[in-house]
């Protein structure tokens, strides 16, 4: 079974609104990564946050990591139609460096 | 710098046949991972190769195999294809552990 679990499974918002997705995991990690996938294509890396970091920003993206709660959130501010995609979190296990993937959040931005 | 290249982009095979998929990583990346993605099961890890050695393996039957060449290019092979093997197969390369993955656009395999 996968360690990472994202919620919500699907999210539909109006263009311009903020979108928040969450990811939970179970074991100690080296890092947590967020990826975006447009329909039928490969995944694109967004942000990598290490276990000793609490927050990271990249443009309109903000990622937080709470290792005590074993959870992370991805915030996309001022959403655009082009942000419509599936978003996945992946955790690198500290024990063996294996990446464990969540099932993804499908984000739809309505114009 | 060229990205990860996967060939072919689409494949249609019949049950019982075998198939070989190819992946060329980003220049300088020595780690190559393979994933199977289906609507029902999500992203499932197949295996990871580093410097021609399999470093990690997922929970797939022995019909799924892979290898990596000295130039870091990788192939995966699926023998005795089943209908359930229909999926998007993704390859990703990375510089090292604790660094991001760079994905190709995948090979869409349809088994009829």
PDB file of C-alpha atoms in Angstrom, chain B residues 10-105:
ATOM      1  CA  UNK B  10       2.316   4.327 -28.162  1.00  0.00           C
ATOM      2  CA  UNK B  11       2.211   0.556 -28.456  1.00  0.00           C
ATOM      3  CA  UNK B  12      -0.568  -1.906 -29.173  1.00  0.00           C
ATOM      4  CA  UNK B  13       0.159  -5.540 -28.413  1.00  0.00           C
ATOM      5  CA  UNK B  14      -1.800  -8.760 -28.160  1.00  0.00           C
ATOM      6  CA  UNK B  15      -2.121 -10.920 -25.050  1.00  0.00           C
ATOM      7  CA  UNK B  16       0.774 -13.326 -24.729  1.00  0.00           C
ATOM      8  CA  UNK B  17       3.245 -11.171 -26.650  1.00  0.00           C
ATOM      9  CA  UNK B  18       6.211  -9.445 -25.125  1.00  0.00           C
ATOM     10  CA  UNK B  19       7.239  -5.817 -25.299  1.00  0.00           C
ATOM     11  CA  UNK B  20      10.377  -3.754 -24.737  1.00  0.00           C
ATOM     12  CA  UNK B  21      10.250  -0.095 -23.784  1.00  0.00           C
ATOM     13  CA  UNK B  22      13.204   2.240 -23.938  1.00  0.00           C
ATOM     14  CA  UNK B  23      14.270   5.218 -21.846  1.00  0.00           C
ATOM     15  CA  UNK B  24      17.127   7.671 -22.355  1.00  0.00           C
ATOM     16  CA  UNK B  25      17.819   9.695 -19.204  1.00  0.00           C
ATOM     17  CA  UNK B  26      19.045  13.243 -18.945  1.00  0.00           C
ATOM     18  CA  UNK B  27      22.754  13.427 -19.652  1.00  0.00           C
ATOM     19  CA  UNK B  28      24.706  12.871 -16.444  1.00  0.00           C
ATOM     20  CA  UNK B  29      21.850  11.183 -14.595  1.00  0.00           C
ATOM     21  CA  UNK B  30      22.808   7.695 -13.494  1.00  0.00           C
ATOM     22  CA  UNK B  31      19.577   6.691 -11.764  1.00  0.00           C
ATOM     23  CA  UNK B  32      16.604   5.527 -13.820  1.00  0.00           C
ATOM     24  CA  UNK B  33      13.259   4.492 -12.346  1.00  0.00           C
ATOM     25  CA  UNK B  34      10.232   2.924 -14.005  1.00  0.00           C
ATOM     26  CA  UNK B  35       6.603   3.347 -13.016  1.00  0.00           C
ATOM     27  CA  UNK B  36       3.293   1.927 -14.164  1.00  0.00           C
ATOM     28  CA  UNK B  37       0.321   4.258 -14.055  1.00  0.00           C
ATOM     29  CA  UNK B  38      -3.272   3.108 -14.378  1.00  0.00           C
ATOM     30  CA  UNK B  39      -6.514   4.890 -13.481  1.00  0.00           C
ATOM     31  CA  UNK B  40      -7.354   2.284 -10.863  1.00  0.00           C
ATOM     32  CA  UNK B  41      -3.973   1.716  -9.190  1.00  0.00           C
ATOM     33  CA  UNK B  42      -2.332   5.096  -9.585  1.00  0.00           C
ATOM     34  CA  UNK B  43       1.446   5.347  -9.842  1.00  0.00           C
ATOM     35  CA  UNK B  44       3.133   2.041  -9.044  1.00  0.00           C
ATOM     36  CA  UNK B  45       6.912   1.703  -8.710  1.00  0.00           C
ATOM     37  CA  UNK B  46       8.459  -1.017 -10.857  1.00  0.00           C
ATOM     38  CA  UNK B  47      12.218  -0.754 -10.334  1.00  0.00           C
ATOM     39  CA  UNK B  48      15.162   1.579 -10.110  1.00  0.00           C
ATOM     40  CA  UNK B  49      18.573   1.186 -11.701  1.00  0.00           C
ATOM     41  CA  UNK B  50      21.773   2.948 -10.779  1.00  0.00           C
ATOM     42  CA  UNK B  51      25.055   2.361 -12.585  1.00  0.00           C
ATOM     43  CA  UNK B  52      23.679  -0.754 -14.306  1.00  0.00           C
ATOM     44  CA  UNK B  53      22.547  -2.327 -11.009  1.00  0.00           C
ATOM     45  CA  UNK B  54      18.975  -2.735  -9.839  1.00  0.00           C
ATOM     46  CA  UNK B  55      18.848  -0.784  -6.595  1.00  0.00           C
ATOM     47  CA  UNK B  56      15.155  -1.075  -5.715  1.00  0.00           C
ATOM     48  CA  UNK B  57      12.273  -3.188  -6.895  1.00  0.00           C
ATOM     49  CA  UNK B  58       8.517  -2.874  -6.540  1.00  0.00           C
ATOM     50  CA  UNK B  59       5.939  -5.625  -6.137  1.00  0.00           C
ATOM     51  CA  UNK B  60       5.504  -6.742  -9.717  1.00  0.00           C
ATOM     52  CA  UNK B  61       5.676 -10.312 -11.066  1.00  0.00           C
ATOM     53  CA  UNK B  62       8.792 -11.638 -12.733  1.00  0.00           C
ATOM     54  CA  UNK B  63       7.255 -10.955 -16.161  1.00  0.00           C
ATOM     55  CA  UNK B  64       8.414  -7.387 -15.633  1.00  0.00           C
ATOM     56  CA  UNK B  65      12.146  -6.963 -15.967  1.00  0.00           C
ATOM     57  CA  UNK B  66      14.571  -4.219 -16.757  1.00  0.00           C
ATOM     58  CA  UNK B  67      18.164  -3.374 -17.346  1.00  0.00           C
ATOM     59  CA  UNK B  68      20.457  -0.411 -17.603  1.00  0.00           C
ATOM     60  CA  UNK B  69      23.330   0.009 -19.986  1.00  0.00           C
ATOM     61  CA  UNK B  70      26.711   1.593 -19.388  1.00  0.00           C
ATOM     62  CA  UNK B  71      25.489   4.863 -20.960  1.00  0.00           C
ATOM     63  CA  UNK B  72      22.628   4.912 -18.388  1.00  0.00           C
ATOM     64  CA  UNK B  73      19.976   4.203 -21.000  1.00  0.00           C
ATOM     65  CA  UNK B  74      17.428   1.738 -19.696  1.00  0.00           C
ATOM     66  CA  UNK B  75      14.968  -0.753 -21.081  1.00  0.00           C
ATOM     67  CA  UNK B  76      12.086  -2.559 -19.480  1.00  0.00           C
ATOM     68  CA  UNK B  77      10.579  -5.738 -20.790  1.00  0.00           C
ATOM     69  CA  UNK B  78       7.204  -7.268 -20.149  1.00  0.00           C
ATOM     70  CA  UNK B  79       6.722 -10.864 -21.244  1.00  0.00           C
ATOM     71  CA  UNK B  80       3.501 -12.831 -21.688  1.00  0.00           C
ATOM     72  CA  UNK B  81       1.387  -9.686 -21.768  1.00  0.00           C
ATOM     73  CA  UNK B  82      -1.958  -9.632 -19.992  1.00  0.00           C
ATOM     74  CA  UNK B  83      -4.888  -7.289 -20.511  1.00  0.00           C
ATOM     75  CA  UNK B  84      -4.172  -5.757 -17.111  1.00  0.00           C
ATOM     76  CA  UNK B  85      -0.751  -4.621 -18.294  1.00  0.00           C
ATOM     77  CA  UNK B  86      -2.420  -1.880 -20.327  1.00  0.00           C
ATOM     78  CA  UNK B  87      -1.102   1.300 -18.771  1.00  0.00           C
ATOM     79  CA  UNK B  88       1.074   4.354 -19.126  1.00  0.00           C
ATOM     80  CA  UNK B  89       4.667   3.368 -18.390  1.00  0.00           C
ATOM     81  CA  UNK B  90       6.772   6.227 -17.111  1.00  0.00           C
ATOM     82  CA  UNK B  91      10.508   6.479 -16.851  1.00  0.00           C
ATOM     83  CA  UNK B  92      12.277   9.003 -14.666  1.00  0.00           C
ATOM     84  CA  UNK B  93      15.903   9.883 -14.158  1.00  0.00           C
ATOM     85  CA  UNK B  94      17.667  11.652 -11.324  1.00  0.00           C
ATOM     86  CA  UNK B  95      21.143  12.817 -10.493  1.00  0.00           C
ATOM     87  CA  UNK B  96      21.275  11.065  -7.119  1.00  0.00           C
ATOM     88  CA  UNK B  97      19.148  10.098  -4.165  1.00  0.00           C
ATOM     89  CA  UNK B  98      17.559  13.035  -2.375  1.00  0.00           C
ATOM     90  CA  UNK B  99      17.145  14.865  -5.687  1.00  0.00           C
ATOM     91  CA  UNK B 100      14.057  15.385  -7.883  1.00  0.00           C
ATOM     92  CA  UNK B 101      12.932  12.985 -10.582  1.00  0.00           C
ATOM     93  CA  UNK B 102      12.702  14.085 -14.202  1.00  0.00           C
ATOM     94  CA  UNK B 103      10.034  12.181 -16.078  1.00  0.00           C
ATOM     95  CA  UNK B 104       9.611  11.306 -19.718  1.00  0.00           C
ATOM     96  CA  UNK B 105       6.199  11.565 -21.362  1.00  0.00           C
TER      97      UNK B 105
END
